[in-house]
Short mmCIF file of C-alpha atoms in Angstrom, two decimals:
data_model
loop_
_atom_site.label_atom_id
_atom_site.label_comp_id
_atom_site.label_asym_id
_atom_site.label_seq_id
_atom_site.Cartn_x
_atom_site.Cartn_y
_atom_site.Cartn_z
CA MET A 132 -67.76 -3.55 -4.88
CA PRO A 133 -64.59 -1.44 -4.79
CA GLY A 134 -61.79 -2.59 -7.02
CA VAL A 135 -58.76 -1.89 -9.15
CA ARG A 136 -58.28 -2.42 -12.87
CA GLN A 137 -54.91 -2.54 -14.58
CA THR A 138 -53.53 -3.56 -17.96
CA VAL A 139 -50.16 -5.29 -18.05
CA THR A 140 -48.12 -5.41 -21.26
CA THR A 141 -45.44 -8.05 -21.50
CA GLU A 142 -43.01 -9.20 -24.14
CA ALA A 143 -43.86 -12.90 -23.35
CA SER A 144 -46.23 -14.89 -25.51
CA ARG A 145 -49.83 -15.23 -24.47
CA ASP A 146 -49.64 -18.99 -23.93
CA ARG A 147 -46.56 -18.55 -21.73
CA VAL A 148 -48.19 -15.78 -19.63
CA PHE A 149 -51.42 -17.76 -19.29
CA ALA A 150 -49.60 -20.96 -18.26
CA TYR A 151 -47.64 -19.08 -15.63
CA VAL A 152 -50.70 -17.35 -14.14
CA ASP A 153 -52.78 -20.51 -14.30
CA ASP A 154 -50.22 -22.58 -12.36
CA TYR A 155 -51.22 -22.24 -8.69
CA ARG A 156 -47.72 -23.07 -7.52
CA ASN A 157 -46.50 -19.68 -8.94
CA VAL A 158 -49.11 -17.46 -7.30
CA PRO A 159 -47.28 -16.65 -4.03
CA SER A 160 -44.18 -15.66 -6.02
CA TRP A 161 -45.87 -12.97 -8.07
CA MET A 162 -49.15 -11.95 -6.43
CA PHE A 163 -48.59 -9.25 -3.84
CA GLY A 164 -49.25 -10.33 -0.23
CA VAL A 165 -50.23 -13.90 -1.05
CA THR A 166 -48.59 -16.18 1.55
CA ARG A 167 -50.55 -19.32 0.85
CA PHE A 168 -52.41 -20.61 -2.23
CA THR A 169 -53.29 -24.28 -1.77
CA PRO A 170 -55.64 -26.39 -3.93
CA VAL A 171 -58.51 -28.10 -2.14
CA THR A 172 -59.81 -29.97 -5.13
CA ASP A 173 -58.19 -32.83 -7.08
CA HIS A 174 -57.99 -30.74 -10.22
CA THR A 175 -55.78 -27.71 -9.86
CA SER A 176 -56.60 -25.87 -13.07
CA GLY A 177 -59.73 -24.95 -14.94
CA LEU A 178 -63.39 -24.38 -14.13
CA GLY A 179 -64.26 -25.43 -10.58
CA ALA A 180 -60.70 -25.69 -9.24
CA THR A 181 -60.76 -24.41 -5.65
CA TYR A 182 -58.03 -23.02 -3.48
CA GLU A 183 -57.46 -21.89 0.11
CA ALA A 184 -55.60 -18.54 0.04
CA CYS A 185 -54.11 -16.21 2.62
CA MET A 186 -53.11 -12.66 1.81
CA LYS A 187 -51.22 -10.42 4.18
CA ILE A 188 -52.10 -6.76 3.82
CA GLY A 189 -50.45 -4.56 6.44
CA PRO A 190 -50.92 -6.17 9.83
CA LYS A 191 -53.97 -8.14 8.64
CA ASN A 192 -54.10 -11.72 7.25
CA LEU A 193 -57.11 -12.16 5.00
CA THR A 194 -58.21 -15.70 4.18
CA SER A 195 -60.48 -16.83 1.39
CA THR A 196 -61.66 -19.94 -0.30
CA LEU A 197 -61.52 -19.15 -4.07
CA ARG A 198 -63.11 -21.07 -6.90
CA VAL A 199 -62.37 -20.73 -10.66
CA THR A 200 -65.69 -19.52 -12.01
CA GLU A 201 -64.55 -18.70 -15.54
CA TRP A 202 -61.70 -20.31 -17.46
CA VAL A 203 -60.80 -20.40 -21.09
CA GLU A 204 -57.29 -21.60 -21.97
CA ASN A 205 -55.03 -18.70 -23.08
CA GLU A 206 -57.97 -16.22 -22.67
CA CYS A 207 -59.14 -15.84 -19.06
CA VAL A 208 -59.02 -17.04 -15.49
CA VAL A 209 -61.60 -15.62 -12.97
CA LEU A 210 -61.57 -16.57 -9.30
CA THR A 211 -64.50 -15.78 -6.93
CA SER A 212 -64.44 -16.26 -3.20
CA ILE A 213 -66.93 -18.76 -1.83
CA ALA A 214 -65.90 -18.29 1.83
CA GLY A 215 -63.89 -15.78 3.83
CA PHE A 216 -62.77 -12.36 2.48
CA ASP A 217 -65.14 -11.47 -0.36
CA VAL A 218 -63.01 -11.03 -3.50
CA ARG A 219 -63.27 -11.54 -7.29
CA THR A 220 -60.18 -11.39 -9.40
CA GLY A 221 -59.96 -11.79 -13.13
CA TRP A 222 -57.16 -12.11 -15.65
CA ARG A 223 -57.91 -11.70 -19.29
CA PHE A 224 -55.22 -12.28 -21.96
CA ALA A 225 -55.01 -10.89 -25.53
CA ASP A 226 -52.40 -10.49 -28.22
CA GLY A 227 -50.77 -7.15 -28.38
CA ALA A 228 -48.54 -5.54 -31.07
CA ASP A 229 -45.29 -7.22 -32.19
CA GLY A 230 -45.85 -10.45 -30.20
CA GLN A 231 -46.61 -8.75 -26.90
CA THR A 232 -49.33 -9.93 -24.61
CA LEU A 233 -51.89 -7.73 -22.87
CA VAL A 234 -53.30 -8.88 -19.54
CA ASP A 235 -56.30 -7.03 -18.17
CA VAL A 236 -56.41 -7.51 -14.42
CA ASN A 237 -59.51 -6.87 -12.25
CA PHE A 238 -59.39 -7.09 -8.46
CA ASP A 239 -62.74 -6.46 -6.82
CA TYR A 240 -63.45 -6.84 -3.10
CA ASP A 241 -66.30 -6.25 -0.68
CA LEU A 242 -65.80 -5.18 2.91
CA PRO A 243 -68.21 -6.02 5.74
CA GLY A 244 -70.43 -3.29 7.06
CA GLY A 245 -70.14 -1.38 10.31
CA LEU A 246 -67.07 -0.51 12.29
CA ALA A 247 -65.26 -3.69 11.30
CA GLY A 248 -65.68 -2.93 7.63
CA ARG A 249 -64.46 0.68 8.02
CA ALA A 250 -61.43 -0.48 10.03
CA LEU A 251 -60.59 -3.12 7.41
CA GLY A 252 -61.07 -0.53 4.62
CA ALA A 253 -58.64 1.79 6.40
CA ILE A 254 -56.01 -0.97 6.16
CA ILE A 255 -56.70 -2.29 2.71
CA GLU A 256 -57.67 0.69 0.54
CA PRO A 257 -54.31 2.59 0.81
CA VAL A 258 -52.35 -0.44 -0.41
CA VAL A 259 -54.60 -1.89 -3.15
CA GLY A 260 -53.14 0.26 -5.93
CA GLN A 261 -49.62 -0.43 -4.73
CA ALA A 262 -50.36 -4.13 -4.54
CA VAL A 263 -51.62 -4.25 -8.12
CA ARG A 264 -48.54 -2.37 -9.39
CA GLN A 265 -46.17 -4.69 -7.54
CA THR A 266 -48.11 -7.71 -8.76
CA GLU A 267 -47.84 -6.40 -12.33
CA ALA A 268 -44.04 -5.85 -12.05
CA ALA A 269 -43.48 -9.29 -10.49
CA LEU A 270 -45.60 -11.00 -13.09
CA ARG A 271 -43.88 -9.26 -15.94
CA ALA A 272 -40.38 -10.05 -14.56
CA ALA A 273 -41.32 -13.71 -14.06
CA VAL A 274 -42.77 -14.40 -17.51
CA GLU A 275 -40.07 -12.45 -19.36
CA SER A 276 -37.19 -14.21 -17.60
CA SER A 277 -35.52 -17.19 -19.18
CA ASP A 278 -36.46 -19.24 -16.11
CA ALA A 279 -40.21 -19.11 -16.86
CA ALA A 280 -39.93 -21.03 -20.14
#
């Protein structure tokens, strides 16, 4: 499964960063390309919470149904697709030096085989690294701003 790994360092506290990432209402404002992130279960946080998501990458809209498959408060959130575009994304939170927070981000995806998969790969692969960097910058700006408190 191709993917991207990145570590984000922020001046915000771990509980603040985790709470911001864990709140589904914030996702479209900081995650690159996400145009919709809507809960489909009554609970909207924690293990088993499920969302319908749409991500625009280039000219393509990719839809997925994502379920939280791993969740530990202030430590990790992992979402795995159960339908649609095959993706697994994980966010792991740790204390850094001098009150900083380290966020390890994993974004793994699987493309279909054949011509369709190669065509989709030609669209997605050039922007994945850029998407992670923009997501990192947007997340850092949001959690370090006075508005995120």
